[in-house]
PDB file of C-alpha atoms and ligand atoms in Angstrom:
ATOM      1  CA  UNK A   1      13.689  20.358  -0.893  1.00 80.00           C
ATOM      2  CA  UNK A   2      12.909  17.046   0.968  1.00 87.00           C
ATOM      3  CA  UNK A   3      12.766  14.083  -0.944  1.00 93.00           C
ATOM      4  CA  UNK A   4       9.018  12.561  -0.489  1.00 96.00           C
ATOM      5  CA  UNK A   5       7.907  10.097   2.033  1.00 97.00           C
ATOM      6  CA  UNK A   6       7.254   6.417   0.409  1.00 97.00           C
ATOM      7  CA  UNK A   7       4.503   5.187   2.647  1.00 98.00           C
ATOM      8  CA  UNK A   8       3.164   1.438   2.385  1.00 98.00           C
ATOM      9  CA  UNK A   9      -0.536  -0.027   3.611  1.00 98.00           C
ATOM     10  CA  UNK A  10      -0.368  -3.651   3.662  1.00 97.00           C
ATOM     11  CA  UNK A  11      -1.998  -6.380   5.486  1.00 96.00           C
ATOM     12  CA  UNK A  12      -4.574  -9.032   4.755  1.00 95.00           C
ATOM     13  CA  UNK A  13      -7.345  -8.575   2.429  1.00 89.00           C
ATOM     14  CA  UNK A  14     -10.630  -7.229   4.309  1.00 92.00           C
ATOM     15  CA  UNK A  15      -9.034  -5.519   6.605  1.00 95.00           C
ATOM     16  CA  UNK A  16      -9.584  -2.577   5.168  1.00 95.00           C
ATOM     17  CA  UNK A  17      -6.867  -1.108   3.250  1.00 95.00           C
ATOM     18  CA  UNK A  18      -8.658  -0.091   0.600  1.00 92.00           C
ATOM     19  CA  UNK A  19     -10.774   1.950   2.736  1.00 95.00           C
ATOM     20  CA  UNK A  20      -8.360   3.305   4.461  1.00 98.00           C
ATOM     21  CA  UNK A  21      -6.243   4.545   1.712  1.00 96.00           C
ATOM     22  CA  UNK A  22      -8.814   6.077   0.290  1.00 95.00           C
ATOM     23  CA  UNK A  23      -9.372   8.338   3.122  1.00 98.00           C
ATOM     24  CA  UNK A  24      -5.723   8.715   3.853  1.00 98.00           C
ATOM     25  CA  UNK A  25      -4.842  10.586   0.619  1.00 97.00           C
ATOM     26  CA  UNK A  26      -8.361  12.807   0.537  1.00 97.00           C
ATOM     27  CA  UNK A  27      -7.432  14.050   3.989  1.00 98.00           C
ATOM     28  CA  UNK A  28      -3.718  14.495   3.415  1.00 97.00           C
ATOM     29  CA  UNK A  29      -3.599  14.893  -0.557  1.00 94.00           C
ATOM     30  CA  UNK A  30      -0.647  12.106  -0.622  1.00 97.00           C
ATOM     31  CA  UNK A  31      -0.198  11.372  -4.251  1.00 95.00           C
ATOM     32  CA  UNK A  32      -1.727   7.949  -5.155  1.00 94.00           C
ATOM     33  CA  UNK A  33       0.585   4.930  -6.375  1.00 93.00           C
ATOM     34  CA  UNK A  34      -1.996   3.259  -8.966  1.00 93.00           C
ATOM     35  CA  UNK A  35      -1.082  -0.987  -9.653  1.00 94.00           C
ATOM     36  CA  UNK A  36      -1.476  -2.238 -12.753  1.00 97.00           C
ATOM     37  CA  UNK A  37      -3.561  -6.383 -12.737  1.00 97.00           C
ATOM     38  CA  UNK A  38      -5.231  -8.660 -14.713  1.00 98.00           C
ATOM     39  CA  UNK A  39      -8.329  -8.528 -12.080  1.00 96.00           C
ATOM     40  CA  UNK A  40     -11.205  -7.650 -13.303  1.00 96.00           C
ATOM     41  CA  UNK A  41     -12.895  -4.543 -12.368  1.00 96.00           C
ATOM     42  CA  UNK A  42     -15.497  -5.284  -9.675  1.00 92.00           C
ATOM     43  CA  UNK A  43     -18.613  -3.184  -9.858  1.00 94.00           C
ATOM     44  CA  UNK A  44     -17.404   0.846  -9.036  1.00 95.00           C
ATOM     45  CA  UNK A  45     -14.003   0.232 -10.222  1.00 94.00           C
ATOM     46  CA  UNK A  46     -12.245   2.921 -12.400  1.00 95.00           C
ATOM     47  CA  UNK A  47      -9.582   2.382 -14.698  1.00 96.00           C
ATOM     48  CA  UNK A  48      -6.927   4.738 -13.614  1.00 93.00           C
ATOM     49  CA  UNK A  49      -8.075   5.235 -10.325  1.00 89.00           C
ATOM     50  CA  UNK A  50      -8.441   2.165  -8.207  1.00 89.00           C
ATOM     51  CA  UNK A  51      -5.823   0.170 -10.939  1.00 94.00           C
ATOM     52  CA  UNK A  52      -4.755   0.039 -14.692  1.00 96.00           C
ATOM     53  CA  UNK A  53      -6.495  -3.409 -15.905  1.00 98.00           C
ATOM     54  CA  UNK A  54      -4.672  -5.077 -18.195  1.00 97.00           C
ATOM     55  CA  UNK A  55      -5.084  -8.409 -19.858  1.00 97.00           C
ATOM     56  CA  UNK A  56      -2.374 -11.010 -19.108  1.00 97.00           C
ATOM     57  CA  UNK A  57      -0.037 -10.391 -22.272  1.00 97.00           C
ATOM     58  CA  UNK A  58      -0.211  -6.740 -21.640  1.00 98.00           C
ATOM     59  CA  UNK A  59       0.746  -7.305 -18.091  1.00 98.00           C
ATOM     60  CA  UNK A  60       3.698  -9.727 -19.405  1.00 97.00           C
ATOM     61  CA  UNK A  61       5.209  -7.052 -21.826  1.00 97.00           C
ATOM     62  CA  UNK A  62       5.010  -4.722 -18.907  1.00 97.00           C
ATOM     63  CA  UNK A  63       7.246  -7.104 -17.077  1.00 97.00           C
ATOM     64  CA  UNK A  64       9.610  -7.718 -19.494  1.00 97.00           C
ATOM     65  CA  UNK A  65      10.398  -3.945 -20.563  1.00 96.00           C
ATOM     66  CA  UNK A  66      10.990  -3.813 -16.898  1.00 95.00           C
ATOM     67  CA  UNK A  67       8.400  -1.216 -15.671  1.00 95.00           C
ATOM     68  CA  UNK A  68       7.735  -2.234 -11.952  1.00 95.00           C
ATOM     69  CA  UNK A  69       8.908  -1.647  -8.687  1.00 93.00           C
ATOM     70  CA  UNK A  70       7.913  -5.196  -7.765  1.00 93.00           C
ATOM     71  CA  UNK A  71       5.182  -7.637  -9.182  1.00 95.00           C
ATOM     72  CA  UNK A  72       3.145 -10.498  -7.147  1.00 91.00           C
ATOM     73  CA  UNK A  73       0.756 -13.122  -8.572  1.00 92.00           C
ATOM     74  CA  UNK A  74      -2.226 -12.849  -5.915  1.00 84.00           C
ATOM     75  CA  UNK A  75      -4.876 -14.770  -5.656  1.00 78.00           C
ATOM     76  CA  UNK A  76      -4.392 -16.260  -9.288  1.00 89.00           C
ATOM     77  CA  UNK A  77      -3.789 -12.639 -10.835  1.00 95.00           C
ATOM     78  CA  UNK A  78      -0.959 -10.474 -11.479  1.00 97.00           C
ATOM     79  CA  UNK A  79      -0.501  -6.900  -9.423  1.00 95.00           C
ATOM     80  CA  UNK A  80       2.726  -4.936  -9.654  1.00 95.00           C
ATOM     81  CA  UNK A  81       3.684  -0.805  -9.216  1.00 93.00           C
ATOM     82  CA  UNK A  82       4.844   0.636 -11.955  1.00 94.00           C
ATOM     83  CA  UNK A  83       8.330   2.448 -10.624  1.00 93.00           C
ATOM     84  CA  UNK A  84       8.261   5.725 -13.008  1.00 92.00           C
ATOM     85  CA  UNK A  85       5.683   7.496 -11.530  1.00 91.00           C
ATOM     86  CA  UNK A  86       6.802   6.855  -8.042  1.00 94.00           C
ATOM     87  CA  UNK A  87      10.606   8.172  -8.092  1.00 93.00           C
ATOM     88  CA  UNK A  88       9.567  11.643 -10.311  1.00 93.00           C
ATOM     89  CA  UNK A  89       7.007  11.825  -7.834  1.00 95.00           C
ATOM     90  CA  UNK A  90       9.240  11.559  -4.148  1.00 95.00           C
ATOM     91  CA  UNK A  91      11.909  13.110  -6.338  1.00 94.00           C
ATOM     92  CA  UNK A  92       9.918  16.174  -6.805  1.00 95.00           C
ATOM     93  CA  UNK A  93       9.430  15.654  -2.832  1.00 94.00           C
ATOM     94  CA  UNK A  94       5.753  14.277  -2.919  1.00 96.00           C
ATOM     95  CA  UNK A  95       5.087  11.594  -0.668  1.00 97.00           C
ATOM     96  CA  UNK A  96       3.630   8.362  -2.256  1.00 97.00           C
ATOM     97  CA  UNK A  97       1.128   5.951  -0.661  1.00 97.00           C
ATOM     98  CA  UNK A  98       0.704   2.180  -1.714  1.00 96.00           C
ATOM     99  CA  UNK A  99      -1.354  -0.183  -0.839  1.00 94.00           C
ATOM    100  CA  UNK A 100      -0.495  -3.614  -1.635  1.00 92.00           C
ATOM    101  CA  UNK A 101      -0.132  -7.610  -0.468  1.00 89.00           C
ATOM    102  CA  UNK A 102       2.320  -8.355   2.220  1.00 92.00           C
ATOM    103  CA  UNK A 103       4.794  -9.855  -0.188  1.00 90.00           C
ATOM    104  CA  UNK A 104       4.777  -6.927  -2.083  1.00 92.00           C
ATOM    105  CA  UNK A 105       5.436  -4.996   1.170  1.00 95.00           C
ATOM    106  CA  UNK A 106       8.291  -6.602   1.436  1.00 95.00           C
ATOM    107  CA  UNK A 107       9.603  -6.484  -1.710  1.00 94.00           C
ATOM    108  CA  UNK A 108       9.115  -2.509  -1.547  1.00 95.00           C
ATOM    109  CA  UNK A 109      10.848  -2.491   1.307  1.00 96.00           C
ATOM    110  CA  UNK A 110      13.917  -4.596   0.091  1.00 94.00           C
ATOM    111  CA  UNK A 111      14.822  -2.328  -2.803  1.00 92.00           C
ATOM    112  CA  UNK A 112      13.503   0.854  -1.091  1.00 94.00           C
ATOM    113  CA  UNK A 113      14.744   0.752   3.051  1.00 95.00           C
ATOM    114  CA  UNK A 114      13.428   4.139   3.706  1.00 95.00           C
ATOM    115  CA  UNK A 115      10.091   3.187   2.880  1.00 97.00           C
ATOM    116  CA  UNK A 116       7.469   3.218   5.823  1.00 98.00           C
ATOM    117  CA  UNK A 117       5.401   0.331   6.072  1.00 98.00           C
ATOM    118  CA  UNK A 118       2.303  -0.055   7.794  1.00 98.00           C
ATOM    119  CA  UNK A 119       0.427  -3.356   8.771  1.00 98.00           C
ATOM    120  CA  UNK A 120      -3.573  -2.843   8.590  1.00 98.00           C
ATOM    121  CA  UNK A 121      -5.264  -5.716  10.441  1.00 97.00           C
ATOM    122  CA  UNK A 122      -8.525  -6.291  11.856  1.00 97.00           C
ATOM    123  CA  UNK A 123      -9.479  -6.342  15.869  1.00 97.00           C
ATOM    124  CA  UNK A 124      -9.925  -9.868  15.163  1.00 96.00           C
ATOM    125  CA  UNK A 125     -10.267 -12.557  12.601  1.00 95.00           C
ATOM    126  CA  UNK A 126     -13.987 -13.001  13.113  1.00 94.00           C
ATOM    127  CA  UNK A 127     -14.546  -9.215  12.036  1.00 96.00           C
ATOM    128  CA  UNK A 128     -12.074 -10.190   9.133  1.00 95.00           C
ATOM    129  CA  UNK A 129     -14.201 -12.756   8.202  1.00 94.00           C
ATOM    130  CA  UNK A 130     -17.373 -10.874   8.197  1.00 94.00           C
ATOM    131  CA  UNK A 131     -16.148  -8.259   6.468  1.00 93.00           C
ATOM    132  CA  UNK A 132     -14.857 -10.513   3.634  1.00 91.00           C
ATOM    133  CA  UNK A 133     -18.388 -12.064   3.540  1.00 90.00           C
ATOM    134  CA  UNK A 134     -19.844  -8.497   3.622  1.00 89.00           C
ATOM    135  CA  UNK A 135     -18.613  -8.251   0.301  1.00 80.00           C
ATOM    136  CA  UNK A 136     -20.192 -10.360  -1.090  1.00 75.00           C
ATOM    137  CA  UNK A 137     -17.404 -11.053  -4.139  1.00 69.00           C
ATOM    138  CA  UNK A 138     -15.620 -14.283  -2.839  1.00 72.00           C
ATOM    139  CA  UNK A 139     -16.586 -17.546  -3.389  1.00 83.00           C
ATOM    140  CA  UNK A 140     -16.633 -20.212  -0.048  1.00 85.00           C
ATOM    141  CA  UNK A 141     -13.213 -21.028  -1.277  1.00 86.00           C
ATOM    142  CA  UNK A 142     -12.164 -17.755  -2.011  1.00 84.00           C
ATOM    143  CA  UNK A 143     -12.921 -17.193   1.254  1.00 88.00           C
ATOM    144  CA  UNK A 144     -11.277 -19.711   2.907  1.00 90.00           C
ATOM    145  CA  UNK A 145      -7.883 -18.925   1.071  1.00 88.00           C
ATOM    146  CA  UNK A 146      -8.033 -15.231   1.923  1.00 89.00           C
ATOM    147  CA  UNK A 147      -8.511 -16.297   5.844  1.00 93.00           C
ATOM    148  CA  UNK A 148      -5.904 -18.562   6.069  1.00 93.00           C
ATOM    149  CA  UNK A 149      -3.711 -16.062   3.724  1.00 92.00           C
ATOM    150  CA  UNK A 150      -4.429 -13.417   6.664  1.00 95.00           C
ATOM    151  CA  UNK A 151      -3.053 -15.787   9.483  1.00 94.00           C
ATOM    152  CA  UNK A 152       0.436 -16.308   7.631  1.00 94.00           C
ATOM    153  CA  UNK A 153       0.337 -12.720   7.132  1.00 94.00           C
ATOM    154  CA  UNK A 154       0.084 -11.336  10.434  1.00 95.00           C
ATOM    155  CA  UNK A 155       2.723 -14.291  11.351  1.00 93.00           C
ATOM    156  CA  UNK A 156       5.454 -12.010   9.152  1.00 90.00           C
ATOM    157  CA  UNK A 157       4.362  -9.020  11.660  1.00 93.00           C
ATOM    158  CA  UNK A 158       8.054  -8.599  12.224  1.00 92.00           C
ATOM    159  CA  UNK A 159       9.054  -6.984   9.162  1.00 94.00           C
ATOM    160  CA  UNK A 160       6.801  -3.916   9.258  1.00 98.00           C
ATOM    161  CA  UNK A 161       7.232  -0.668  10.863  1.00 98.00           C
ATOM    162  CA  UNK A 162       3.735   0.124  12.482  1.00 98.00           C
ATOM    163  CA  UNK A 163       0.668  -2.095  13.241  1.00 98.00           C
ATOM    164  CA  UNK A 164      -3.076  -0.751  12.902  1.00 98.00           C
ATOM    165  CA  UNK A 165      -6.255  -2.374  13.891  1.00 98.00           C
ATOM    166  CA  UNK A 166      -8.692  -1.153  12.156  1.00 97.00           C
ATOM    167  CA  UNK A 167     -11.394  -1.064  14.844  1.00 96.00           C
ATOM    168  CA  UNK A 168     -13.540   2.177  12.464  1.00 97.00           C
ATOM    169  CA  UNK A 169     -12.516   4.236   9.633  1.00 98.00           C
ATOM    170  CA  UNK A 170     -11.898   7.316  11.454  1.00 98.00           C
ATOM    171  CA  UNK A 171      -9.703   5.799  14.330  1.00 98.00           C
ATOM    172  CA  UNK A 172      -7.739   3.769  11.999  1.00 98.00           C
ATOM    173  CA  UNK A 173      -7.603   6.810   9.172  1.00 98.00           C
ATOM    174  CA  UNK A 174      -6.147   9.292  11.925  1.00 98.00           C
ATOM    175  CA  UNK A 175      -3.833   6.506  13.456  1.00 98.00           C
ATOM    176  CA  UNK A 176      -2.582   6.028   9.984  1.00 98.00           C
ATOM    177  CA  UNK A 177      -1.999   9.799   9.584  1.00 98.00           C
ATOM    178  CA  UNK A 178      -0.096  10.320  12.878  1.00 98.00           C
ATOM    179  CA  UNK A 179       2.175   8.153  11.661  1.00 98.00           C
ATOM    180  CA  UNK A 180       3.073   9.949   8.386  1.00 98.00           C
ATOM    181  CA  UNK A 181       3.276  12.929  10.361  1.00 97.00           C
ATOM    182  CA  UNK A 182       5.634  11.645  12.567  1.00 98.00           C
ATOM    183  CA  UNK A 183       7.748  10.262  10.051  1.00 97.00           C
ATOM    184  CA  UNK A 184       7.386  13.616   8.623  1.00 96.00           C
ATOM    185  CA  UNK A 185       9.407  14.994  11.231  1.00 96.00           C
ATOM    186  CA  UNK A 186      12.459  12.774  11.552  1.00 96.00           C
ATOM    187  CA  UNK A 187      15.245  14.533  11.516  1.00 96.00           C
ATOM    188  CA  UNK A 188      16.483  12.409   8.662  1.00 95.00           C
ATOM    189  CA  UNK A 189      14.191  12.960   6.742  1.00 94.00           C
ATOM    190  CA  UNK A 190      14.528  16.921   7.023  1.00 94.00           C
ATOM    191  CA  UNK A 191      18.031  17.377   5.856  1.00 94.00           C
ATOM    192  CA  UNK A 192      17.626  18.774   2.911  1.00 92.00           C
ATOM    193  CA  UNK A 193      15.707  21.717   4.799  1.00 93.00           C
ATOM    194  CA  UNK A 194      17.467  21.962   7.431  1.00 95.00           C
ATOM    195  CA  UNK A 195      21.053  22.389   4.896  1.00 95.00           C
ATOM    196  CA  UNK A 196      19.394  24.854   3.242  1.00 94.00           C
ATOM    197  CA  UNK A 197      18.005  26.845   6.484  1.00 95.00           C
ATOM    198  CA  UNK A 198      21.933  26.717   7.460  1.00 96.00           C
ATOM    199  CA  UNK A 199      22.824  27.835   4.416  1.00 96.00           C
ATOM    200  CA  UNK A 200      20.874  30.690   4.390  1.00 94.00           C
ATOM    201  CA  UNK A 201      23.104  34.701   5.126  1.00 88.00           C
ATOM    202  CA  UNK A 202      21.840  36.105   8.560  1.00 81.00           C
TER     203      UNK A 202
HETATM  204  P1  LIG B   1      -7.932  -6.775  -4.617  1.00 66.11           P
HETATM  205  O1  LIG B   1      -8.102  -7.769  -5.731  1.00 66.11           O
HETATM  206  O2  LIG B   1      -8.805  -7.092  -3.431  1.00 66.11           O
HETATM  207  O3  LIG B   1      -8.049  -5.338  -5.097  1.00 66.11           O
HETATM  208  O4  LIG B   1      -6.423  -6.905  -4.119  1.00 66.11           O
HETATM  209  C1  LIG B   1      -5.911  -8.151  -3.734  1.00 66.11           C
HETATM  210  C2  LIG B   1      -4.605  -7.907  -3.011  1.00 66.11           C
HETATM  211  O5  LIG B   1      -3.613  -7.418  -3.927  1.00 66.11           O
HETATM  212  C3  LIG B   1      -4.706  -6.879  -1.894  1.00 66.11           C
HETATM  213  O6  LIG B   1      -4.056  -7.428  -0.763  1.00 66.11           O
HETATM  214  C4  LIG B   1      -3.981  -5.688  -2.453  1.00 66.11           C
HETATM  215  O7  LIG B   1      -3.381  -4.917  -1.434  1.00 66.11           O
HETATM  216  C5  LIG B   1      -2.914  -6.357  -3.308  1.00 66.11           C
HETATM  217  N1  LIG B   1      -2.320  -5.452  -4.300  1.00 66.11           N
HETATM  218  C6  LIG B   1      -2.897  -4.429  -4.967  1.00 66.11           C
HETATM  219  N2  LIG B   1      -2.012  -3.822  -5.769  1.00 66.11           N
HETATM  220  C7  LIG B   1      -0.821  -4.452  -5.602  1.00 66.11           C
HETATM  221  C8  LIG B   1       0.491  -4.274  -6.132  1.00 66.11           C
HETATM  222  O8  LIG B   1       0.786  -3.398  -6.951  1.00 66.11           O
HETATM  223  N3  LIG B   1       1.440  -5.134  -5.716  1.00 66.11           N
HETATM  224  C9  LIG B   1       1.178  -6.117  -4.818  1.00 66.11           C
HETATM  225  N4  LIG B   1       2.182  -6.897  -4.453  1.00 66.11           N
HETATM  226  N5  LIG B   1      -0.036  -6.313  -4.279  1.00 66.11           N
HETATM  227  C10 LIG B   1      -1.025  -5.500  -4.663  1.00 66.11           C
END
């Protein structure tokens, strides 16, 4: 069997990812990778789901018994993937989506090369901007940091695989798909199959 494909979302905050992700695995069925913070839940959140929260000293422990792929203070809070469930999962030839920050992009990509990693970005920073005041959950300088964040973000363009703008949902969603599917259908990522196709008696 093919190992599983170990597909990253990135890119700055309101551009979408979130969205995105969401739509990628309910139309592909892409097995979810679910980060652990110390955010709070915003309002719709579910524990589980959209992250494991965890208080600061949890998180800590978590560090220290070595459970994540990578870990990234954002914002003034903690994220990080736990690595268990990933590897059973491409092991067992699932592929994995993530969605995280752009240094955790990177840091993904660093200790896993074969990973695919995909830069979400707005048509422009005014629609970033208006989507981070759509909602409604940052303060002015929230706001500011995220917007300037997004600039030195896109500036680091170079070490991702694929850009999308995320112009609507559905454009963006099936952009983001063709891409998995392509990757899909590397060769090197087939070779398990295609051994065992040669392998087989005619
Ligand atoms: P939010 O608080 O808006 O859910 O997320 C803030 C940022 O943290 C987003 O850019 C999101 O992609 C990123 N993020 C979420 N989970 C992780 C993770 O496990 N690792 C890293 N490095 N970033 C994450």
């Amino acid at each position: 069997m093919n190992k599983g494909l170990l597909v990253v979302i990135s890119g700055p905050s309101g551009a979408g990812k979130g969205t995105i992700y969401g739509k990628v695995i309910e139309q592909t069925g892409m097995k979810r990778s679910v980060s652990v913070t110390t955010r709070k839940p915003r309002p719709g959140e579910v524990e589980g789901v959209n992250y494991y929260f965890r208080t600061e000293e949890q998180y800590q422990q978590m560090i220290a018994s070595g459970e994540f792929l990578e870990t990234a203070a954002v914002y003034n809070n903690f994220y990080g993937t736990p690595k268990a469930p990933v590897f059973s999962n491409l092991e067992s030839g699932y592929d994995v989506l993530f969605e995280v920050d752009v240094h955790g992009a990177k840091s993904i990509k660093s200790k896993y090369p074969e990973a695919v990693t995909i830069f979400l970005m707005t048509p422009d920073f005014d629609t970033l901007e208006a989507r981070l005041k759509s909602r409604g959950t940052e303060s002015a300088s929230a706001l500011k940091m995220r917007l300037d964040s997004a600039r030195n973000e896109l500036a680091k363009y170079e070490m991702f695989d694929y850009i999308v703008f995320n112009d609507t949902v559905e454009q963006a969603t099936a952009e983001v798909i063709s891409i998995i599917e392509a990757e899909k259908h590397k060769v090197k990522n087939n070779v398990a199959k295609i051994n065992a196709l040669l392998a087989q008696k005619r």
